[in-house]
Backbone as ProteinMPNN parsed JSONL, in Angstrom:
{"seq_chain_A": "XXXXXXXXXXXXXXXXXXXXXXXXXXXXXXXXXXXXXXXXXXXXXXXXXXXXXXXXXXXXXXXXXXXXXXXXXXXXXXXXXXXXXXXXXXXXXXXXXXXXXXXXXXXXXXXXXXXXXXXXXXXXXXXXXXXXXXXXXXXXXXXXXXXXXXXXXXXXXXXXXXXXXXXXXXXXXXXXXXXXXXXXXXXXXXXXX", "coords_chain_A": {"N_chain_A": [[8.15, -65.132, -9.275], [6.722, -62.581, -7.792], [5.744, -59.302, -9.162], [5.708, -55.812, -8.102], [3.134, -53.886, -9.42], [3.513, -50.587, -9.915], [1.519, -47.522, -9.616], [0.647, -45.436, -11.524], [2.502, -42.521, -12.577], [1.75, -39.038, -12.208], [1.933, -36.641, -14.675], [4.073, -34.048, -13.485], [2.96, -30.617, -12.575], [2.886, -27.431, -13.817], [3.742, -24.415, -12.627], [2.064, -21.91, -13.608], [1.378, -19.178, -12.232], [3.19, -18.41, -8.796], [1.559, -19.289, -5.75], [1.31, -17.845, -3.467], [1.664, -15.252, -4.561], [-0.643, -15.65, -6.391], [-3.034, -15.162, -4.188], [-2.077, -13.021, -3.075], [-2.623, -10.864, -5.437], [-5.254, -11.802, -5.791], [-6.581, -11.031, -3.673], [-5.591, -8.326, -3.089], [-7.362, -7.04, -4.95], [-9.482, -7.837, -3.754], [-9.397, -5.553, -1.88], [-9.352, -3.088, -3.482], [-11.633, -2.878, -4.233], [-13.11, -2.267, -1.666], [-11.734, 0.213, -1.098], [-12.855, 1.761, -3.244], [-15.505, 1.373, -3.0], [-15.608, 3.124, -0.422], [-14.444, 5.461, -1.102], [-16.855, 6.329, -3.129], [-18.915, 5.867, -1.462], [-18.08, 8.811, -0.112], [-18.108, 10.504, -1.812], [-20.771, 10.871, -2.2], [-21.885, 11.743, -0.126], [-20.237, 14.0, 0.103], [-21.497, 15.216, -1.962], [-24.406, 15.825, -1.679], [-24.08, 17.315, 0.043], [-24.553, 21.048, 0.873], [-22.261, 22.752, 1.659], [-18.815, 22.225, 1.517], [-15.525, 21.79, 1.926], [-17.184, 21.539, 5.504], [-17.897, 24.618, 6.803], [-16.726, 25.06, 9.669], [-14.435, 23.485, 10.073], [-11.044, 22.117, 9.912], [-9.117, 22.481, 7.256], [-7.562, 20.615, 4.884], [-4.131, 19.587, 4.634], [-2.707, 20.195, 2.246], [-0.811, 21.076, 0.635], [1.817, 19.817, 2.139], [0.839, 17.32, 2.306], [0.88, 16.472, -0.359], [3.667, 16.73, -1.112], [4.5, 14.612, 0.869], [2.751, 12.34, -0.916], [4.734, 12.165, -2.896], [7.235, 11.096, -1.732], [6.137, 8.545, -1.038], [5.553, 7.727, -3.112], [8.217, 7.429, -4.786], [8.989, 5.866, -3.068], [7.744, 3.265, -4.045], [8.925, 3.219, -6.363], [11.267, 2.951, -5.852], [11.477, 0.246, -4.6], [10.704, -1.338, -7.084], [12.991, -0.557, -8.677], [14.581, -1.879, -6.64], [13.557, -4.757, -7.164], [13.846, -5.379, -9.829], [17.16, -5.506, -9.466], [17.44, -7.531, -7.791], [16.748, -9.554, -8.976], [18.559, -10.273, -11.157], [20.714, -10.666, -9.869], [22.312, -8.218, -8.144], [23.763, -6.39, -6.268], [23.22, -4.084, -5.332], [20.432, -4.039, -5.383], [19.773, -4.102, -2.21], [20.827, -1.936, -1.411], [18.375, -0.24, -2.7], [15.949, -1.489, -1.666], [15.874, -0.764, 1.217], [15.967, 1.965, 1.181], [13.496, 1.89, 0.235], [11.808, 1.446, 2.194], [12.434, 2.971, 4.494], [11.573, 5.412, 2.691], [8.629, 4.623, 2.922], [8.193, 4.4, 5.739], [9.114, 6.995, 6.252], [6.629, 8.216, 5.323], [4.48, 7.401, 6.48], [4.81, 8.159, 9.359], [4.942, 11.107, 8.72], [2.023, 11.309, 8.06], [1.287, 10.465, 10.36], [1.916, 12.57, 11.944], [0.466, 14.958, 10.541], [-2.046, 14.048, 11.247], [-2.16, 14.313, 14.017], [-1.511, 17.306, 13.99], [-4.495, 17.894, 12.557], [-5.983, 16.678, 14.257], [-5.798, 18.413, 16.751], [-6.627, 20.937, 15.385], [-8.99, 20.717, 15.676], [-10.336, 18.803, 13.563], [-12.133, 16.045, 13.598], [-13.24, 12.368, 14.341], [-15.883, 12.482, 14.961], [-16.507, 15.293, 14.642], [-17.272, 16.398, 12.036], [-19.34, 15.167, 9.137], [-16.869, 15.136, 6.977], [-14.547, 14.449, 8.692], [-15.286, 11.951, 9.299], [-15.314, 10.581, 7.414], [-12.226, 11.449, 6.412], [-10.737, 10.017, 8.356], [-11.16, 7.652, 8.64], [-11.049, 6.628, 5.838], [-8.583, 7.571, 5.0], [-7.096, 6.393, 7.357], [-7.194, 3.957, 7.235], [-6.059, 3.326, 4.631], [-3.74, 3.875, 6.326], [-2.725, 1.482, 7.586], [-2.984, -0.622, 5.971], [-0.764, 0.852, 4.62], [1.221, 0.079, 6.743], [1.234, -2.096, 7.486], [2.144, -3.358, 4.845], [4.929, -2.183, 5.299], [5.757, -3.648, 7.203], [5.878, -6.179, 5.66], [7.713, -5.204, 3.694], [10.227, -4.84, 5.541], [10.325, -7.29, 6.241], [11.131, -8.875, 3.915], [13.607, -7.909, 3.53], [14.974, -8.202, 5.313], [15.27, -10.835, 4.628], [16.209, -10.728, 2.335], [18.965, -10.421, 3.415], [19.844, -12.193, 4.633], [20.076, -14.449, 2.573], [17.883, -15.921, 1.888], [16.131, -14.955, 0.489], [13.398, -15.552, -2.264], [12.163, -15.165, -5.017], [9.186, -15.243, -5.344], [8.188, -15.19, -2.939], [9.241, -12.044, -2.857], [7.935, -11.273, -4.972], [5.014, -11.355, -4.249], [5.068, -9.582, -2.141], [5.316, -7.341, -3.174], [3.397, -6.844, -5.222], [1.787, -6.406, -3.444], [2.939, -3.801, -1.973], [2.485, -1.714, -4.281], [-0.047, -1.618, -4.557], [-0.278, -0.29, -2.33], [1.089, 1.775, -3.015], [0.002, 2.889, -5.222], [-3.107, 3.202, -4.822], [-2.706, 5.259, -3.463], [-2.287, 7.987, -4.36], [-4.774, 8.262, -5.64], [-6.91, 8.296, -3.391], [-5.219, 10.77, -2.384], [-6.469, 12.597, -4.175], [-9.28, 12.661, -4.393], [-9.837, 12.565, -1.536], [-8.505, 15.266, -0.226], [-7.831, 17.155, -2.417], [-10.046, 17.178, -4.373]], "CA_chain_A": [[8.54, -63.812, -8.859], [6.107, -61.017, -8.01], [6.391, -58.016, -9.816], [4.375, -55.256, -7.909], [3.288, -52.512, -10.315], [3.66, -49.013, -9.632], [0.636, -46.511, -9.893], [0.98, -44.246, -12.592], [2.546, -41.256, -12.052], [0.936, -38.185, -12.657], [3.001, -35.591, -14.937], [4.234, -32.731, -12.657], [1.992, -29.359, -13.174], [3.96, -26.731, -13.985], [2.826, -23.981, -11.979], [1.959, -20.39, -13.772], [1.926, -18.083, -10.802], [3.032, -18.907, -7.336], [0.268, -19.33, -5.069], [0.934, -16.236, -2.657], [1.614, -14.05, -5.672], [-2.335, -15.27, -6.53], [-3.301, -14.942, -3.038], [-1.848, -11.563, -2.901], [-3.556, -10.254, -6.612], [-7.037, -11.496, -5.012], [-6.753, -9.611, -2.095], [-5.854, -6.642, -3.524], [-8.246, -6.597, -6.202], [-10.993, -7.065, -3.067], [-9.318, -3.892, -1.326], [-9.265, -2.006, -4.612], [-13.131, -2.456, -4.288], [-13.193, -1.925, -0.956], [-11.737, 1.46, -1.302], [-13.831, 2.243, -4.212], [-16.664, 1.724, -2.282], [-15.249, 4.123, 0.661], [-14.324, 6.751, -2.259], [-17.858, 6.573, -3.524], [-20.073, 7.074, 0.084], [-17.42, 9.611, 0.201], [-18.501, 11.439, -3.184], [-22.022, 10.809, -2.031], [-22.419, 12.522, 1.141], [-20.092, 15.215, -0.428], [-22.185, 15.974, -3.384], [-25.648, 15.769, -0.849], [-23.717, 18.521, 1.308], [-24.397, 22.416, 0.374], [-21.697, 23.367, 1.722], [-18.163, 21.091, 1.544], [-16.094, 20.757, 3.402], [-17.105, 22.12, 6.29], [-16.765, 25.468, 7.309], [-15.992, 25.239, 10.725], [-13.681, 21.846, 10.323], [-9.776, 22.994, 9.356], [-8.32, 22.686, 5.822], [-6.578, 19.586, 4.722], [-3.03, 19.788, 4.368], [-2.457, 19.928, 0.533], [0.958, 20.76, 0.209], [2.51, 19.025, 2.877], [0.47, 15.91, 1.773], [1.67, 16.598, -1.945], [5.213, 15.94, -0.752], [4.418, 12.908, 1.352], [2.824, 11.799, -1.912], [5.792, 12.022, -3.644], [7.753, 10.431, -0.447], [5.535, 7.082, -0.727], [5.641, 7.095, -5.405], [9.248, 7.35, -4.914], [9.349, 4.107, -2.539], [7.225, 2.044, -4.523], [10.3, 3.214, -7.721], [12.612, 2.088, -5.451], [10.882, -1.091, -4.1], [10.703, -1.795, -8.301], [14.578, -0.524, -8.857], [15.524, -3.239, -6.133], [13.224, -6.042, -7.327], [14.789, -5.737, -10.877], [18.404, -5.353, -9.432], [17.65, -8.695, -6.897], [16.672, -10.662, -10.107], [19.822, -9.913, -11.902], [21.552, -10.774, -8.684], [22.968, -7.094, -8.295], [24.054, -6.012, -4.783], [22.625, -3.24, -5.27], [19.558, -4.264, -4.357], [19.639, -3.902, -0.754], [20.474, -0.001, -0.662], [17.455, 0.21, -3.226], [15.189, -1.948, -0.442], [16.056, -0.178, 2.548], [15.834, 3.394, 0.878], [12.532, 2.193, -0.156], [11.303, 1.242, 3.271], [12.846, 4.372, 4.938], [10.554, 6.467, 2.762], [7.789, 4.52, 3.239], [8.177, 4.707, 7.1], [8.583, 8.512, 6.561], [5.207, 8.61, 4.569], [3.359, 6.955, 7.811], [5.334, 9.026, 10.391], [4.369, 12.446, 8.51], [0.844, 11.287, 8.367], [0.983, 10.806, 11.888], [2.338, 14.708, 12.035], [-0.431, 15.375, 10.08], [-3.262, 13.701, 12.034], [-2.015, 15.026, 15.42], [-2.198, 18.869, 13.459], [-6.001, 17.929, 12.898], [-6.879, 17.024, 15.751], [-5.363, 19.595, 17.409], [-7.172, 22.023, 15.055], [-10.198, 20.24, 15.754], [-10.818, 17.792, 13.406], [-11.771, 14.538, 14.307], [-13.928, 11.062, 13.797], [-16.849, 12.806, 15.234], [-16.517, 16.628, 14.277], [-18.151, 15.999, 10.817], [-18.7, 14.001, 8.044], [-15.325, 15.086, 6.752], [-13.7, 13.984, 9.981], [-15.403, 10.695, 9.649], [-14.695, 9.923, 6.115], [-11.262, 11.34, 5.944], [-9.606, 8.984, 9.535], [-11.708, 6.139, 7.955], [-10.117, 6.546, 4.825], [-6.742, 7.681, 5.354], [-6.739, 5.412, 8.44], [-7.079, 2.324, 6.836], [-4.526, 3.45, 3.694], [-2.224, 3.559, 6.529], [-2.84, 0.356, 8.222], [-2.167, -0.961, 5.003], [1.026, 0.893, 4.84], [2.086, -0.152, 7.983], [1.42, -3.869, 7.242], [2.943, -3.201, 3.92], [6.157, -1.711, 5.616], [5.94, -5.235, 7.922], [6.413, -7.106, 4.388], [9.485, -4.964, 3.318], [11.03, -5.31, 6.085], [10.796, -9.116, 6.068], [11.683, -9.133, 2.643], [14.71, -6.994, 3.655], [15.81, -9.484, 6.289], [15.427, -12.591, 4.118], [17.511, -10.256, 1.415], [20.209, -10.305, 3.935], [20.053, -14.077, 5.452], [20.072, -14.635, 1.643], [17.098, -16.276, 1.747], [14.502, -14.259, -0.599], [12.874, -15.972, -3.595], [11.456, -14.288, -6.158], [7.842, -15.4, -5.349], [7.854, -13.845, -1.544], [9.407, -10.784, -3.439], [6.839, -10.511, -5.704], [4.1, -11.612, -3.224], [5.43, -8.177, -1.546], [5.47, -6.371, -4.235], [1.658, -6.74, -5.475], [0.753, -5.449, -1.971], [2.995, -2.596, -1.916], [2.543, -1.567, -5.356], [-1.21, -1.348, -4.097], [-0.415, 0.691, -1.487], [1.272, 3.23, -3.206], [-1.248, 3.073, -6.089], [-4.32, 3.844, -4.464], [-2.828, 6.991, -2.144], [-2.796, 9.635, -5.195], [-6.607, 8.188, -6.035], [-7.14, 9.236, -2.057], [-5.427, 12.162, -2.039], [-6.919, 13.294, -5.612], [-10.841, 12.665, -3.662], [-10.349, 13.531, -0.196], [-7.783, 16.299, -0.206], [-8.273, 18.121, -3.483], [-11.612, 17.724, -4.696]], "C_chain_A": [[7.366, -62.865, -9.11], [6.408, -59.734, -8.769], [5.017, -56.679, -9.138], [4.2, -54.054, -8.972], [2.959, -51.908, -9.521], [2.42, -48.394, -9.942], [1.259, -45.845, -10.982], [1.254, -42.985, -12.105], [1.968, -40.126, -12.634], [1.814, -37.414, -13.779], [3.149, -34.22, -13.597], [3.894, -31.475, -13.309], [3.433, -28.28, -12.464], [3.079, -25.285, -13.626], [3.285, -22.409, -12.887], [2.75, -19.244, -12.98], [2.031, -18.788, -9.679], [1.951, -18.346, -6.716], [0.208, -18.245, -4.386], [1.289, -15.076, -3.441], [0.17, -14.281, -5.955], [-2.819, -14.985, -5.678], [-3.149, -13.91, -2.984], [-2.894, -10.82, -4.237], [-4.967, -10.605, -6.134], [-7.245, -10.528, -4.433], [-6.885, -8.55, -2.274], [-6.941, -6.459, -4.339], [-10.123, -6.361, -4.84], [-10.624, -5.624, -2.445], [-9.36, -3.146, -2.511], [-10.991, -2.027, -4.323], [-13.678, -1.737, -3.049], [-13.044, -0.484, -0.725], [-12.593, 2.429, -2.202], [-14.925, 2.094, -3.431], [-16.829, 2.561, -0.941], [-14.892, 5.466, -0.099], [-15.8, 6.89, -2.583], [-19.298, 6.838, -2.516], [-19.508, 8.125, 0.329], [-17.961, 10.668, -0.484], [-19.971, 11.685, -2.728], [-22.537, 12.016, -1.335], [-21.615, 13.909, 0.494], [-20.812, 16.46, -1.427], [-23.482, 15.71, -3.007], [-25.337, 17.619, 0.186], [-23.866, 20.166, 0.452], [-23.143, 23.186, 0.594], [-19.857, 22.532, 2.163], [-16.422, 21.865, 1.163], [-16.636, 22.01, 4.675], [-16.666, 23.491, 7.145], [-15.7, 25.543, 8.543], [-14.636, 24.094, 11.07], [-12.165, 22.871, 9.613], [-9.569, 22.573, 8.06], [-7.716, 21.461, 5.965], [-5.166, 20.141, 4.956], [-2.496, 19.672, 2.766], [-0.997, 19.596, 0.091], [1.951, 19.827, 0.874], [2.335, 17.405, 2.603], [0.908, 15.453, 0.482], [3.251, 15.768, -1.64], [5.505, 14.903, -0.016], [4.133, 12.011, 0.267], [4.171, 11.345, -2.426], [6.95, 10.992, -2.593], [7.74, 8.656, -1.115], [5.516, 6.752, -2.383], [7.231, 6.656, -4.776], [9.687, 6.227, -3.986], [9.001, 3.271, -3.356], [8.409, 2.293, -5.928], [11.605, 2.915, -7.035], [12.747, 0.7, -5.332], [11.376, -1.758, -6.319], [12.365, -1.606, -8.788], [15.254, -2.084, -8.222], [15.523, -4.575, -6.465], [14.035, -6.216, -8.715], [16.495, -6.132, -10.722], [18.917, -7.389, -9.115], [17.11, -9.767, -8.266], [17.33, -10.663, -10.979], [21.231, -9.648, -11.096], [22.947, -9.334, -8.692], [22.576, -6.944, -6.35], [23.879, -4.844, -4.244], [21.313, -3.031, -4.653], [18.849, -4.376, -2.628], [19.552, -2.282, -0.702], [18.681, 0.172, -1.334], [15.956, 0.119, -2.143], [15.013, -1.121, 0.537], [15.536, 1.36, 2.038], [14.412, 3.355, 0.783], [11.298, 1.999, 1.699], [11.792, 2.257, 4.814], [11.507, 5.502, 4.799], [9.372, 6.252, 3.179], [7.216, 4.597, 5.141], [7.831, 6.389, 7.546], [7.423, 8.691, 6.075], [4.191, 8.487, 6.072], [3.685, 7.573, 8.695], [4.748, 10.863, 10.097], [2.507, 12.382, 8.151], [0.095, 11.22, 9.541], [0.735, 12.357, 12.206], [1.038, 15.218, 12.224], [-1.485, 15.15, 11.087], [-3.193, 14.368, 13.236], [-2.594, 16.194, 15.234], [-3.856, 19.079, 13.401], [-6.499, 17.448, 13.751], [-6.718, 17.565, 16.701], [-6.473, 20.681, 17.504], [-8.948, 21.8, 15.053], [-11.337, 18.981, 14.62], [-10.905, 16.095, 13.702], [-12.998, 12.993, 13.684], [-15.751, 11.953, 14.033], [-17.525, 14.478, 14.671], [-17.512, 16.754, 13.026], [-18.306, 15.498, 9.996], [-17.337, 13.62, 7.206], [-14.313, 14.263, 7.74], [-13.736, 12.288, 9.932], [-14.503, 10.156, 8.623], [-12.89, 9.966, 6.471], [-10.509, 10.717, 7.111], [-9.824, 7.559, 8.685], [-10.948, 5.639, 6.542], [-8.683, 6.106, 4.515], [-6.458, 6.627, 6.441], [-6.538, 4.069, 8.096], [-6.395, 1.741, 5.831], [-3.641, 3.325, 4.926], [-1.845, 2.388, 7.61], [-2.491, -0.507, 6.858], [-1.244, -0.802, 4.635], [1.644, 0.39, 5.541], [2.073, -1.88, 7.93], [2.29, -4.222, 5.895], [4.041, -3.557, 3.977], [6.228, -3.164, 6.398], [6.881, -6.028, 7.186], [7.845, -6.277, 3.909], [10.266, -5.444, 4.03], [11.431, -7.226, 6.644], [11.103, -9.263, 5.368], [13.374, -8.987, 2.926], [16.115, -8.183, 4.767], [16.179, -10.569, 5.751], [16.346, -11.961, 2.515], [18.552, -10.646, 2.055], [21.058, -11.504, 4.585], [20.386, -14.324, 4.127], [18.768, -15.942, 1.523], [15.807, -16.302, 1.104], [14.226, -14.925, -1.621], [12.051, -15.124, -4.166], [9.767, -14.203, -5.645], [7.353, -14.818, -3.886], [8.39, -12.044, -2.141], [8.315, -10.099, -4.451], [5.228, -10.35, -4.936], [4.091, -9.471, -2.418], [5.652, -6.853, -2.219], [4.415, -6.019, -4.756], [1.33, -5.678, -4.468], [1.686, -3.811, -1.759], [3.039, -1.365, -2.95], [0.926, -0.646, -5.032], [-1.542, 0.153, -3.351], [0.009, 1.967, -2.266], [0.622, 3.824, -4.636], [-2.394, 3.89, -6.335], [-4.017, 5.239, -3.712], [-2.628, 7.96, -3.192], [-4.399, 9.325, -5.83], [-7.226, 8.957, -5.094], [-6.881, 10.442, -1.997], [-5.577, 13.281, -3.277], [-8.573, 13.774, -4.523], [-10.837, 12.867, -2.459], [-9.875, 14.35, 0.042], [-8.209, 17.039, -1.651], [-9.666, 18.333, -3.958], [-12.674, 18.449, -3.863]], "O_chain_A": [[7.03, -62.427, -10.211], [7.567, -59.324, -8.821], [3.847, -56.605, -9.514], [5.166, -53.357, -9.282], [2.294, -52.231, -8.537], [2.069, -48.952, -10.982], [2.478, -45.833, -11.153], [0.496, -42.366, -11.358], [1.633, -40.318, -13.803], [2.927, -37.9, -13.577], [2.208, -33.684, -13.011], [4.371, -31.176, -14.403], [4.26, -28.248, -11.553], [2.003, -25.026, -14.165], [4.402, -21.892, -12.879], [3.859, -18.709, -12.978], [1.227, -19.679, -9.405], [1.447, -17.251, -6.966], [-0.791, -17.537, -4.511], [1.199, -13.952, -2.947], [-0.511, -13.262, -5.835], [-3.56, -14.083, -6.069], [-4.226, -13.348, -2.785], [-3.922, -10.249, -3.874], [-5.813, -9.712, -6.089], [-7.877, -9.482, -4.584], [-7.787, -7.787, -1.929], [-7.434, -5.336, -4.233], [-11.099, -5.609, -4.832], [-11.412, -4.68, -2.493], [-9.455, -1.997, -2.078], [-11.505, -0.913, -4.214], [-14.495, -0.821, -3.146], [-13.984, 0.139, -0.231], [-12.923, 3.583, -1.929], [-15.341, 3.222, -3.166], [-17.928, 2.702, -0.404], [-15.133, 6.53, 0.471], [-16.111, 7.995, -2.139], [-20.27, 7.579, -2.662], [-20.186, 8.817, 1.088], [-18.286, 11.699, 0.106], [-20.377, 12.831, -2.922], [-23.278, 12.926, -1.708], [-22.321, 14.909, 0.366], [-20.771, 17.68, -1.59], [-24.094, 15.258, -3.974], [-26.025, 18.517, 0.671], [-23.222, 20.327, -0.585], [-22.886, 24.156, -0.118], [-19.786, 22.279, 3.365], [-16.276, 22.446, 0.087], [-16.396, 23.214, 4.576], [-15.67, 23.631, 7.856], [-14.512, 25.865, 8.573], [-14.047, 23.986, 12.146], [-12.224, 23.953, 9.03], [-10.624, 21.958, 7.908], [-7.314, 21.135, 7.082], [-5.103, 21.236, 5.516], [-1.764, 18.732, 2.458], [-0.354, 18.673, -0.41], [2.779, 19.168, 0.244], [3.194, 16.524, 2.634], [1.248, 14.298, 0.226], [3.691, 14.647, -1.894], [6.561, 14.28, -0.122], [4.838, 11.009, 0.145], [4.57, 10.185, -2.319], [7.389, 10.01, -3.191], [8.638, 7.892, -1.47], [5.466, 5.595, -2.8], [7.352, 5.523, -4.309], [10.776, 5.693, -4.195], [9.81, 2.373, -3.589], [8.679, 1.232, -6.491], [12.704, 2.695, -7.542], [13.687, 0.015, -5.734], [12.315, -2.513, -6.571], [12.92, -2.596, -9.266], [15.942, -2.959, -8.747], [16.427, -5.404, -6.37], [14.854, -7.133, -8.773], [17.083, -6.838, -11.542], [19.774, -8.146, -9.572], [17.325, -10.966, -8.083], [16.775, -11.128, -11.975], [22.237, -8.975, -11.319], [24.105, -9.436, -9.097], [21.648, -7.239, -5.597], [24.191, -4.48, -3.11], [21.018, -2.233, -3.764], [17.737, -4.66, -2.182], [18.679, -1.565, -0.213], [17.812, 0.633, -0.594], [15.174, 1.025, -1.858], [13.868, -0.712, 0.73], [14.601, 1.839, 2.678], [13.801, 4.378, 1.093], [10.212, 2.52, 1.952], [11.393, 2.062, 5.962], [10.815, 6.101, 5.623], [8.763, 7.157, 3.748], [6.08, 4.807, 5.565], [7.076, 6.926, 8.356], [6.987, 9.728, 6.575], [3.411, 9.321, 6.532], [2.652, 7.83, 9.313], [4.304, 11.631, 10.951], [1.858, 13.42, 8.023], [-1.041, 11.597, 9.831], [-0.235, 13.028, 12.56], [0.493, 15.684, 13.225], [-1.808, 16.109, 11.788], [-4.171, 15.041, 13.561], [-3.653, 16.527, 15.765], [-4.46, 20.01, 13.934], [-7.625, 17.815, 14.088], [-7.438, 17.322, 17.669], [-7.045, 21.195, 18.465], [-9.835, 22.508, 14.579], [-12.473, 18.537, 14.786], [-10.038, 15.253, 13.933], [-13.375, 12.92, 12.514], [-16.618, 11.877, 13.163], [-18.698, 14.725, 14.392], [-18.601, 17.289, 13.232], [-17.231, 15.022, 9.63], [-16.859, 12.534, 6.878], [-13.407, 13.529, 7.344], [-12.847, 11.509, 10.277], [-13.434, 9.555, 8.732], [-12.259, 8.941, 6.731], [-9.307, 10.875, 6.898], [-9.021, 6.729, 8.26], [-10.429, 4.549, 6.302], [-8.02, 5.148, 4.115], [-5.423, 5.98, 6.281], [-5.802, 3.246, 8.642], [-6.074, 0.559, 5.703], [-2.651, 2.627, 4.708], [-0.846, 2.409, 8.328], [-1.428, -1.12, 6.956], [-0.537, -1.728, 4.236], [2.789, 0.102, 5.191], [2.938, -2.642, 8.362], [3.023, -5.21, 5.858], [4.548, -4.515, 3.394], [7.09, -3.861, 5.864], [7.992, -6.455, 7.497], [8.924, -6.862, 3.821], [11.04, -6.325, 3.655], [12.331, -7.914, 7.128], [11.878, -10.201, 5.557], [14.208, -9.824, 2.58], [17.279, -8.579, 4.823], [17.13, -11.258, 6.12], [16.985, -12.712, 1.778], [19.31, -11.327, 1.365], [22.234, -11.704, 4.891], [21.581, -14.589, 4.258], [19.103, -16.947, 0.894], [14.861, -17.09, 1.08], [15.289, -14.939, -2.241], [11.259, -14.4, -3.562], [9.205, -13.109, -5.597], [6.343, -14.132, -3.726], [7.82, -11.029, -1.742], [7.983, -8.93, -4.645], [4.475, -9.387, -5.084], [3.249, -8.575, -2.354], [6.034, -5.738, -1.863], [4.269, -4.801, -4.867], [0.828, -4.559, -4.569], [1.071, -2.798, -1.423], [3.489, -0.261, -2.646], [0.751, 0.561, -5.201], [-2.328, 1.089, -3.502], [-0.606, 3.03, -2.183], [0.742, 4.985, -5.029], [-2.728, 4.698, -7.201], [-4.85, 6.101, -3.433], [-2.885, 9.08, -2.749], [-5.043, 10.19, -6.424], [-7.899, 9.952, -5.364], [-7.718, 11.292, -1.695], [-5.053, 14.391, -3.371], [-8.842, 14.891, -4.082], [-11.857, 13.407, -2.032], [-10.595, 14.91, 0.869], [-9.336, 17.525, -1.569], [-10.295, 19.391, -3.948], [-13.761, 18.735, -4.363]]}, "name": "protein", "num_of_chains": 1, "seq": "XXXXXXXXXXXXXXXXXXXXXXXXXXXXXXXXXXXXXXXXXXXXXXXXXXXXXXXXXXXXXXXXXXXXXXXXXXXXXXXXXXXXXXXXXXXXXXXXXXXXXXXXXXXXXXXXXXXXXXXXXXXXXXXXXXXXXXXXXXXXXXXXXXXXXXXXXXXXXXXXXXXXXXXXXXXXXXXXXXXXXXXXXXXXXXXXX"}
């Protein structure tokens, strides 16, 4: 009688972090540089300029942007309300989701507002270095929102199929955590300062 042996099995690796939760913390950590290095040609050319910003270019929006701020914090404390609720299987978690992907929709919709208002009033990509920096900037915070808002709302769906795991929830959570992170750094350096 043959006896075939078996290979050795390996032990099974017991995995830390899920892989698109590391995948996601890379990423961001290169856009965190990325922005830092779009904040800092920003500071550059500002603090080269005699005269800043621009007289003839219009005025940010301060206040109105203030309260969009607050708009897009108060998603990412919801987004965190729901993820705690959905890991303590609370059914709660859904209004918290949705509320949070509401505001964040209104954050990108009143930045639209906004952008239309300046380029109305004449600012634009070309108008002046302000113009460039602050579409380039802001433009690409909200291409990140808007891919962001993508991920809620898939999250939101696979809440409701009952299909969400923790590790696409947190995966989605890094990145919008990000997002609403970096927009009072932005609108500290291109709106106020």
């Amino acid at each position: 009688m043959n006896v075939i042996a078996q290979p050795p099995t390996s032990p099974k690796r017991h995995q830390i972090v899920p892989s698109g939760l590391l995948g996601m913390i890379i990423f961001t950590l290169t856009e965190m540089m990325f922005f830092l290095a779009l904040i800092s040609s920003f500071l550059i050319i500002k603090a080269r300029s005699s005269v800043w910003p621009p007289l003839d270019q219009p005025r940010l929006p301060i206040e109105m942007t203030a309260f969009n701020t607050i708009l897009l914090l108060l998603s990412g404390v919801l987004l965190f309300k729901g993820a705690r609720a959905f890991s303590k299987k609370e059914t709660s978690s859904k209004s918290f989701m949705l509320s949070a992907i509401v505001l964040a929709a209104a954050f990108v919709l009143l930045q639209g507002y906004e952008w239309v208002a300046l380029i109305t009033a004449g600012l634009t990509l070309t108008s002046s270095s302000l113009g460039s920096f602050f579409y380039t900037i802001v433009g690409l915070h909200a291409l990140h929102a808007l891919i962001a808002i993508g991920m809620l709302i898939y999250i939101y769906r696979r809440l409701l199929m009952g299909t969400l795991t923790e590790s696409i929830l947190w995966t989605t959570e890094v990145f919008w955590y990000f997002v609403v992170g970096v927009w009072p750094i932005l609108y500290w350096q291109v709106y106020l300062a």
